[in-house]
Coordinates of N, CA, C and O in Angstrom, one line a residue:
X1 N 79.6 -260.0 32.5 CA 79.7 -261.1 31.6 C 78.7 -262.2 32.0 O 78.8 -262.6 33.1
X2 N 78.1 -262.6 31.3 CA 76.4 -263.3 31.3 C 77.2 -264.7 30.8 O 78.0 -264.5 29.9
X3 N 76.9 -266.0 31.4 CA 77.5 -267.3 31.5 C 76.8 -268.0 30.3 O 76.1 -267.1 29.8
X4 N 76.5 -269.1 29.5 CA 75.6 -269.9 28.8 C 75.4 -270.9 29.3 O 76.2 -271.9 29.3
X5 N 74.0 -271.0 29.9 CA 73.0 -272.2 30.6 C 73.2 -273.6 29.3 O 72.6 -273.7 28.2
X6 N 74.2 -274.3 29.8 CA 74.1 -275.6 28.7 C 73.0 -276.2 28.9 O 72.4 -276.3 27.9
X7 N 72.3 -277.0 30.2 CA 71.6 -277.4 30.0 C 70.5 -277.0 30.9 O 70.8 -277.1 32.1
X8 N 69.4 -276.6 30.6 CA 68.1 -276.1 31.3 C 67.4 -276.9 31.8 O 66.7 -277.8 31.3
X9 N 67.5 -276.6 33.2 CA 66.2 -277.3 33.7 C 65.1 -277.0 33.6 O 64.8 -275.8 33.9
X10 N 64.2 -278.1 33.1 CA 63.0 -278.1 32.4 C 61.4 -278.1 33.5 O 60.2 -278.2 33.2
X11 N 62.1 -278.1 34.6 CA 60.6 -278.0 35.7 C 60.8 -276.9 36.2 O 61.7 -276.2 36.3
X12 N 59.3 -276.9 36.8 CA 58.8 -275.8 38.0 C 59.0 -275.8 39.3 O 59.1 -274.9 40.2
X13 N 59.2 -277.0 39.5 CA 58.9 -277.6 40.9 C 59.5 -278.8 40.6 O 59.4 -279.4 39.6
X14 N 60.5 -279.4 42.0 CA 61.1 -280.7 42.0 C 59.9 -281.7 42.7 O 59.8 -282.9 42.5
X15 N 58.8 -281.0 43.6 CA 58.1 -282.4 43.7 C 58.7 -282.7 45.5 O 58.1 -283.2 46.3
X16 N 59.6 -282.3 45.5 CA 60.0 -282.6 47.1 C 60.0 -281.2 47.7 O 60.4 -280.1 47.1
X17 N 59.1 -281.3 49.4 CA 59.4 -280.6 49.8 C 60.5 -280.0 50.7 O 61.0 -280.6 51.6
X18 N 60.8 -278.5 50.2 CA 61.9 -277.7 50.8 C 63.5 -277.9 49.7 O 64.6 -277.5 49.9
X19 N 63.1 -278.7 48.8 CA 64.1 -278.9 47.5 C 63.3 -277.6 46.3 O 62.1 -277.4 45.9
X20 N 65.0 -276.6 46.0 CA 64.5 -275.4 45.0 C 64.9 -275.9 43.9 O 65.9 -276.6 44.1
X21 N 64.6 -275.8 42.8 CA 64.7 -276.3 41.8 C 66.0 -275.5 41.5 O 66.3 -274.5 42.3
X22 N 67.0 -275.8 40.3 CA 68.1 -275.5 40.2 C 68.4 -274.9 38.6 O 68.4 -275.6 37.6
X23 N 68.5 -273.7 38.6 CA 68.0 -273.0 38.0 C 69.4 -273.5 35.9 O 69.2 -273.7 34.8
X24 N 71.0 -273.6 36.8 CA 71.4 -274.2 36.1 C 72.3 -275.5 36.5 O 73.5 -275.6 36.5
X25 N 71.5 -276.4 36.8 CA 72.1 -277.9 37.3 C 73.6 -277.5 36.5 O 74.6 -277.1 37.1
X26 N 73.4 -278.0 34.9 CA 75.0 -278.2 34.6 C 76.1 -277.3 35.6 O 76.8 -278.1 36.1
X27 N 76.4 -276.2 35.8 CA 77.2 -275.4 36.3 C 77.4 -275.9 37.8 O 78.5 -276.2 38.4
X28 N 76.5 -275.9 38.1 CA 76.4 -276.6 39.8 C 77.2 -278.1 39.9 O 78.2 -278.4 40.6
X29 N 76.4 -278.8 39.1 CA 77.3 -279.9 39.2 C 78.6 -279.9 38.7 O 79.4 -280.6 39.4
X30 N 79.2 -279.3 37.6 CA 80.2 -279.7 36.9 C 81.5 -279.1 37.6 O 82.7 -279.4 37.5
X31 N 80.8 -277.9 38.6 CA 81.5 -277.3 39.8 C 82.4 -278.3 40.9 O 83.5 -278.6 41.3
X32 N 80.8 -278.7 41.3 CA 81.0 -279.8 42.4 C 82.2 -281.1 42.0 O 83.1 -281.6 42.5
X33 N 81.8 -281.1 41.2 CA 82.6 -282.7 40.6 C 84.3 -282.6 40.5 O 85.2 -283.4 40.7
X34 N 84.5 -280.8 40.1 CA 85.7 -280.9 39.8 C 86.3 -280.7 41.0 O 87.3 -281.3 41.3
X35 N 85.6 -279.8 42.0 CA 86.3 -279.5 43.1 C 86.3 -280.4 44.2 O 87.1 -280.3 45.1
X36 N 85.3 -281.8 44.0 CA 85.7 -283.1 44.7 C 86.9 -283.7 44.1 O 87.6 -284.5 44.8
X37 N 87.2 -283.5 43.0 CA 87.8 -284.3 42.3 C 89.8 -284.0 42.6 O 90.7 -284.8 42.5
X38 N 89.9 -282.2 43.1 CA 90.5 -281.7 43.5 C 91.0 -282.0 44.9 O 92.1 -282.2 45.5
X39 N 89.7 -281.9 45.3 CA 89.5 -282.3 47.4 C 90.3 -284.0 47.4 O 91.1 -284.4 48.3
X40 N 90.0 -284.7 46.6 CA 90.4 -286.2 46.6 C 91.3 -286.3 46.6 O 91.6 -287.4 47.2
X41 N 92.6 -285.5 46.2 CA 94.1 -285.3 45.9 C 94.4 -285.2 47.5 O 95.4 -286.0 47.7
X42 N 94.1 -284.8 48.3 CA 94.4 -284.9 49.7 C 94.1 -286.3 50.9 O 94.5 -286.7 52.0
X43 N 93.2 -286.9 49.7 CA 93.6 -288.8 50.7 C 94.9 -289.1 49.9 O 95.6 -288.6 49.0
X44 N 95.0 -290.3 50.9 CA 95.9 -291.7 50.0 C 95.3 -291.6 48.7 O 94.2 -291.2 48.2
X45 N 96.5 -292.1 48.3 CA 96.2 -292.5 46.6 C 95.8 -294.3 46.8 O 95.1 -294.8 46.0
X46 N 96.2 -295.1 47.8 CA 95.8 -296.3 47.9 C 94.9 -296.7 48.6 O 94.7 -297.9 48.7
X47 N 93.7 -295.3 49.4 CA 92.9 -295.3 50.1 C 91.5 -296.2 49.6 O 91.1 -295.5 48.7
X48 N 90.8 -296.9 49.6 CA 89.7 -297.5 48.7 C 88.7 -296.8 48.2 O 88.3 -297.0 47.0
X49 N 88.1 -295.6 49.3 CA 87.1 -294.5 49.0 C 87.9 -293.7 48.2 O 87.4 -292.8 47.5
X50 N 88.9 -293.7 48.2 CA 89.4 -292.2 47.2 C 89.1 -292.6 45.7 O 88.8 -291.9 44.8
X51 N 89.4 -294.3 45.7 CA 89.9 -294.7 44.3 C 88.5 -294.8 43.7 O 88.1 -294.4 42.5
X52 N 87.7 -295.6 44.8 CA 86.4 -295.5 44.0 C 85.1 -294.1 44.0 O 84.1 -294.1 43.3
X53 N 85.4 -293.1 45.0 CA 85.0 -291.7 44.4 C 85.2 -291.0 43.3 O 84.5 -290.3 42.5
X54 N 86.6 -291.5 43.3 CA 87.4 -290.8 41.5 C 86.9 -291.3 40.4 O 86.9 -290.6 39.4
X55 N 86.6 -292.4 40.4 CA 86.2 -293.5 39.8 C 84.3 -292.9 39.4 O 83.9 -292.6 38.4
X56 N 84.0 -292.9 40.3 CA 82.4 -292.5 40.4 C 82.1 -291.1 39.9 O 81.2 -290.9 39.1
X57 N 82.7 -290.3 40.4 CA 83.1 -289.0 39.9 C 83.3 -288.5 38.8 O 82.3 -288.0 38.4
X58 N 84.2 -288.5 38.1 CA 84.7 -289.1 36.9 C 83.8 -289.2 35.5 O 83.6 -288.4 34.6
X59 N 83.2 -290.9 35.8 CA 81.8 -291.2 35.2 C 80.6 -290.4 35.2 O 79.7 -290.4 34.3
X60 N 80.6 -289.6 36.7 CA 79.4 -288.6 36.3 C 79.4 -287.3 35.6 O 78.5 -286.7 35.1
X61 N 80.6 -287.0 35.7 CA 81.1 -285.9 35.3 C 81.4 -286.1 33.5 O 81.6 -285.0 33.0
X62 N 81.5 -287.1 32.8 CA 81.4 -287.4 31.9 C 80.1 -287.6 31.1 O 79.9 -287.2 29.9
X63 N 79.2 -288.2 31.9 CA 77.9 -288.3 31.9 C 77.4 -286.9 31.5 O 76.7 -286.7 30.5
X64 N 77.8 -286.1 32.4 CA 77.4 -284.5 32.3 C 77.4 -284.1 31.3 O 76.5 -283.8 30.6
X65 N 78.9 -283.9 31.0 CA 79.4 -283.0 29.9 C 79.0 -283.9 28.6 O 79.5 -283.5 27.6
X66 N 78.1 -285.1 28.4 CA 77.9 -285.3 27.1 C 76.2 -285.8 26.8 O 75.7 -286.2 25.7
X67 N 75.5 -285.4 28.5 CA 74.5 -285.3 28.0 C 73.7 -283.9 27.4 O 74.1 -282.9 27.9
X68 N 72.7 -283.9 26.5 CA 71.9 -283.2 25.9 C 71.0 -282.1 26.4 O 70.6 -281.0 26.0
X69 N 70.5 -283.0 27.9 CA 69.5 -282.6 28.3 C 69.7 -282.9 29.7 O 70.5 -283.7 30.1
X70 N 68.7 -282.0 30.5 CA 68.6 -282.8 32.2 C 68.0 -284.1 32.3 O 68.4 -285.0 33.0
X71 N 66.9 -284.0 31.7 CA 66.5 -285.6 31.7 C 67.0 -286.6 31.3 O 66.7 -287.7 31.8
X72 N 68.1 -286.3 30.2 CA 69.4 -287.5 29.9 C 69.9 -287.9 30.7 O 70.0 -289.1 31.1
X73 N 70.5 -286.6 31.3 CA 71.6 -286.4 32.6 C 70.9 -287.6 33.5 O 71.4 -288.7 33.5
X74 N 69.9 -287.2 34.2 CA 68.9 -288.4 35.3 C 68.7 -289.4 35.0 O 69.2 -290.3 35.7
X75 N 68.1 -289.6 34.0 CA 68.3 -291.1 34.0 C 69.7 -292.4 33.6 O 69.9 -293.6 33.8
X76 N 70.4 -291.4 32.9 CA 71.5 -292.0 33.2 C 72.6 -292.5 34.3 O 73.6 -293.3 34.3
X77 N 71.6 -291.2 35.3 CA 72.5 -291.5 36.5 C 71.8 -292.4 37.7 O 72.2 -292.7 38.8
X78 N 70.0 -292.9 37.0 CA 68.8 -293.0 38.0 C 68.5 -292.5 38.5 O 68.0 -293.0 39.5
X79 N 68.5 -291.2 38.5 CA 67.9 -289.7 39.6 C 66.9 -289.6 39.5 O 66.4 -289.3 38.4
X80 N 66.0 -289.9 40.7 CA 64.6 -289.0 40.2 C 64.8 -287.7 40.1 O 63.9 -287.3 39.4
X81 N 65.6 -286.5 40.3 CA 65.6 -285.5 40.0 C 67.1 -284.8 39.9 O 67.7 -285.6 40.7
X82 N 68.0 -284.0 39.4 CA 69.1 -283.5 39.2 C 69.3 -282.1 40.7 O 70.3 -281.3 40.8
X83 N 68.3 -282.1 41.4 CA 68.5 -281.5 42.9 C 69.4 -282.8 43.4 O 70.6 -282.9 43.6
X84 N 68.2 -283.6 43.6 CA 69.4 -284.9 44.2 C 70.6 -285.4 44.1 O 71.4 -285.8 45.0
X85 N 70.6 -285.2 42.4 CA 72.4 -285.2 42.4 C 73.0 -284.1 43.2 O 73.8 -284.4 44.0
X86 N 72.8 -282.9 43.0 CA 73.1 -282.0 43.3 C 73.4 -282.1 44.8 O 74.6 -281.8 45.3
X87 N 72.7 -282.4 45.3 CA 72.7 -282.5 47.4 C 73.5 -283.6 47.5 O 74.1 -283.8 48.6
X88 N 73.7 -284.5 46.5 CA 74.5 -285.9 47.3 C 75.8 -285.5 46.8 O 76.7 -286.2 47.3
X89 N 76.3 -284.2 45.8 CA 77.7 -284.3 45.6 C 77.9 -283.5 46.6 O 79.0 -283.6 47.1
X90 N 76.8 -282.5 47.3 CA 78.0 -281.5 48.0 C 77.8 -282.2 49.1 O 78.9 -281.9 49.7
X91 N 77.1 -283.1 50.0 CA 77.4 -284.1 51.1 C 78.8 -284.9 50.5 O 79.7 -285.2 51.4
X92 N 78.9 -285.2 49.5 CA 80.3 -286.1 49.3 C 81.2 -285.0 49.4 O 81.9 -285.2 50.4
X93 N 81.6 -283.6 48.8 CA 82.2 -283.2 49.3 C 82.5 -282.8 50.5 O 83.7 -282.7 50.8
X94 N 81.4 -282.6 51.4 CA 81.4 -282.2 52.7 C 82.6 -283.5 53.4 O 83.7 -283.3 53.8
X95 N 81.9 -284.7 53.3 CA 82.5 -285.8 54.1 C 83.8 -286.2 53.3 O 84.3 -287.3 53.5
X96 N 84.4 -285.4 52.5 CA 85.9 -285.9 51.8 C 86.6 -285.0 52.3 O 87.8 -285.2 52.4
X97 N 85.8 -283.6 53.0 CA 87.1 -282.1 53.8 C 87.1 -282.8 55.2 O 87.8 -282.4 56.1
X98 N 86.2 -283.9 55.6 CA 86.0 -284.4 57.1 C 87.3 -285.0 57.2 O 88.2 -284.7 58.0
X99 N 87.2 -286.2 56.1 CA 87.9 -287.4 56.1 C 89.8 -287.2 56.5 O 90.4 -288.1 57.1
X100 N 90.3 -285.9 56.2 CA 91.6 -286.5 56.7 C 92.0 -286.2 58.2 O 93.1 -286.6 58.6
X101 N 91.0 -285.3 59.0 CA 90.8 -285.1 59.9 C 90.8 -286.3 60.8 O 91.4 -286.4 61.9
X102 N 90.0 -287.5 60.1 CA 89.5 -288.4 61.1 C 90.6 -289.6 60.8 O 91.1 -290.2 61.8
X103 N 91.1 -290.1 59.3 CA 92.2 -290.3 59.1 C 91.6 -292.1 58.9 O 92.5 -292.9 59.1
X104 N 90.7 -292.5 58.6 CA 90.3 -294.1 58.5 C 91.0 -295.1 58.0 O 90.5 -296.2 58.0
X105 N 92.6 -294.5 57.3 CA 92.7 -295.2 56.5 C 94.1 -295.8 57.6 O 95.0 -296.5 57.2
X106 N 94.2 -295.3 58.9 CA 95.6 -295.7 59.6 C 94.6 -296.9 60.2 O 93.5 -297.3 60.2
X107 N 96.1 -297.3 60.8 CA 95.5 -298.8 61.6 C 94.9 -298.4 63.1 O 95.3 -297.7 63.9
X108 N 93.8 -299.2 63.0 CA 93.3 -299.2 64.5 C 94.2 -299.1 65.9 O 95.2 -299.8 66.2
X109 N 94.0 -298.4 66.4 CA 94.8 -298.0 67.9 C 95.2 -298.9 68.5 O 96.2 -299.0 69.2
X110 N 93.6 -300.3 68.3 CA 94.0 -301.2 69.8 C 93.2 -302.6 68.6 O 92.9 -302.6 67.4
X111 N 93.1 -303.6 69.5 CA 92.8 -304.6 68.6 C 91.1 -304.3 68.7 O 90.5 -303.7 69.5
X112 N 90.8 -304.9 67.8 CA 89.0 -304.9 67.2 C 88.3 -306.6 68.5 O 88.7 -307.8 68.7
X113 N 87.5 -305.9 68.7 CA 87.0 -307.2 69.5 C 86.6 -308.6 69.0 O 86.0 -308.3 68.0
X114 N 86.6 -309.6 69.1 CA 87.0 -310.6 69.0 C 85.7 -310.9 68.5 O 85.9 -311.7 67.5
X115 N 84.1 -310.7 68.7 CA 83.1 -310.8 68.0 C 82.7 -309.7 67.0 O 81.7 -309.8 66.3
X116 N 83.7 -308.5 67.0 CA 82.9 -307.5 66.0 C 81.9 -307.6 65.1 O 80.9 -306.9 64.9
X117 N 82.6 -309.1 64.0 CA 81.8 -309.3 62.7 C 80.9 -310.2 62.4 O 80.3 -310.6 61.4
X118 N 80.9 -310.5 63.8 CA 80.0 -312.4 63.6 C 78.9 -311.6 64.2 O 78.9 -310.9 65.2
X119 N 77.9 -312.1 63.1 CA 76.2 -311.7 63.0 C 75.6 -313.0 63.0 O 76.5 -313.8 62.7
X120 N 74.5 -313.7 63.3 CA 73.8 -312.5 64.7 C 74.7 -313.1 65.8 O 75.3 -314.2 65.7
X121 N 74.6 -311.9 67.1 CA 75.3 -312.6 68.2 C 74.7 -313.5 69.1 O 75.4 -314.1 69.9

């Protein structure tokens, strides 16, 4: 069973080296987005990054599904290229299967030092 390429990427070459051009961006992304969007369900729901990933997510994933073209898709999102979206969702995925591992959203173990935030020292 043969899939339908909604939207074609229209280059040869991304222009960056060791980036392959992506033969169907829509499917890749619209993959990524849902399965972050899935992965998210595993923070807090009151976590700040959860709310504004979902949030971000969401919008692009909307963006997707009603743009025309790849070059729509990019500039609506400022991409110089739709690889790059591509690499920054599956790094966001990567660091959302990290996140409850590391758990950032409990309280600090011990107190924070007393100059942490005061710039310059």
């Amino acid at each position: 069973m043969s899939r339908v390429v909604k939207l074609v990427n229209p280059r040869m070459i991304t222009g960056i080296v060791g980036r392959e051009i992506v033969k169907d961006p829509y499917f890749s992304l619209h993959k990524l987005y849902n399965t972050t969007l899935t992965e998210l369900k595993t923070l807090p729901e009151s976590y700040p990054y959860r709310k504004e990933t979902e949030r971000l997510t969401k919008e692009r994933l909307s963006l997707l599904e009603n743009a025309k073209s790849v070059v729509e898709f990019e500039d609506a999102v400022n991409a110089r290229c739709i690889e790059n979206v591509i690499q920054e969702a599956k790094s966001e995925l990567l660091l959302i299967r990290k996140l409850p591992a590391w758990a950032p959203w409990e309280p600090l173990v011990g107190d924070a030092p007393v100059d942490q935030w005061k710039w310059p020292i």
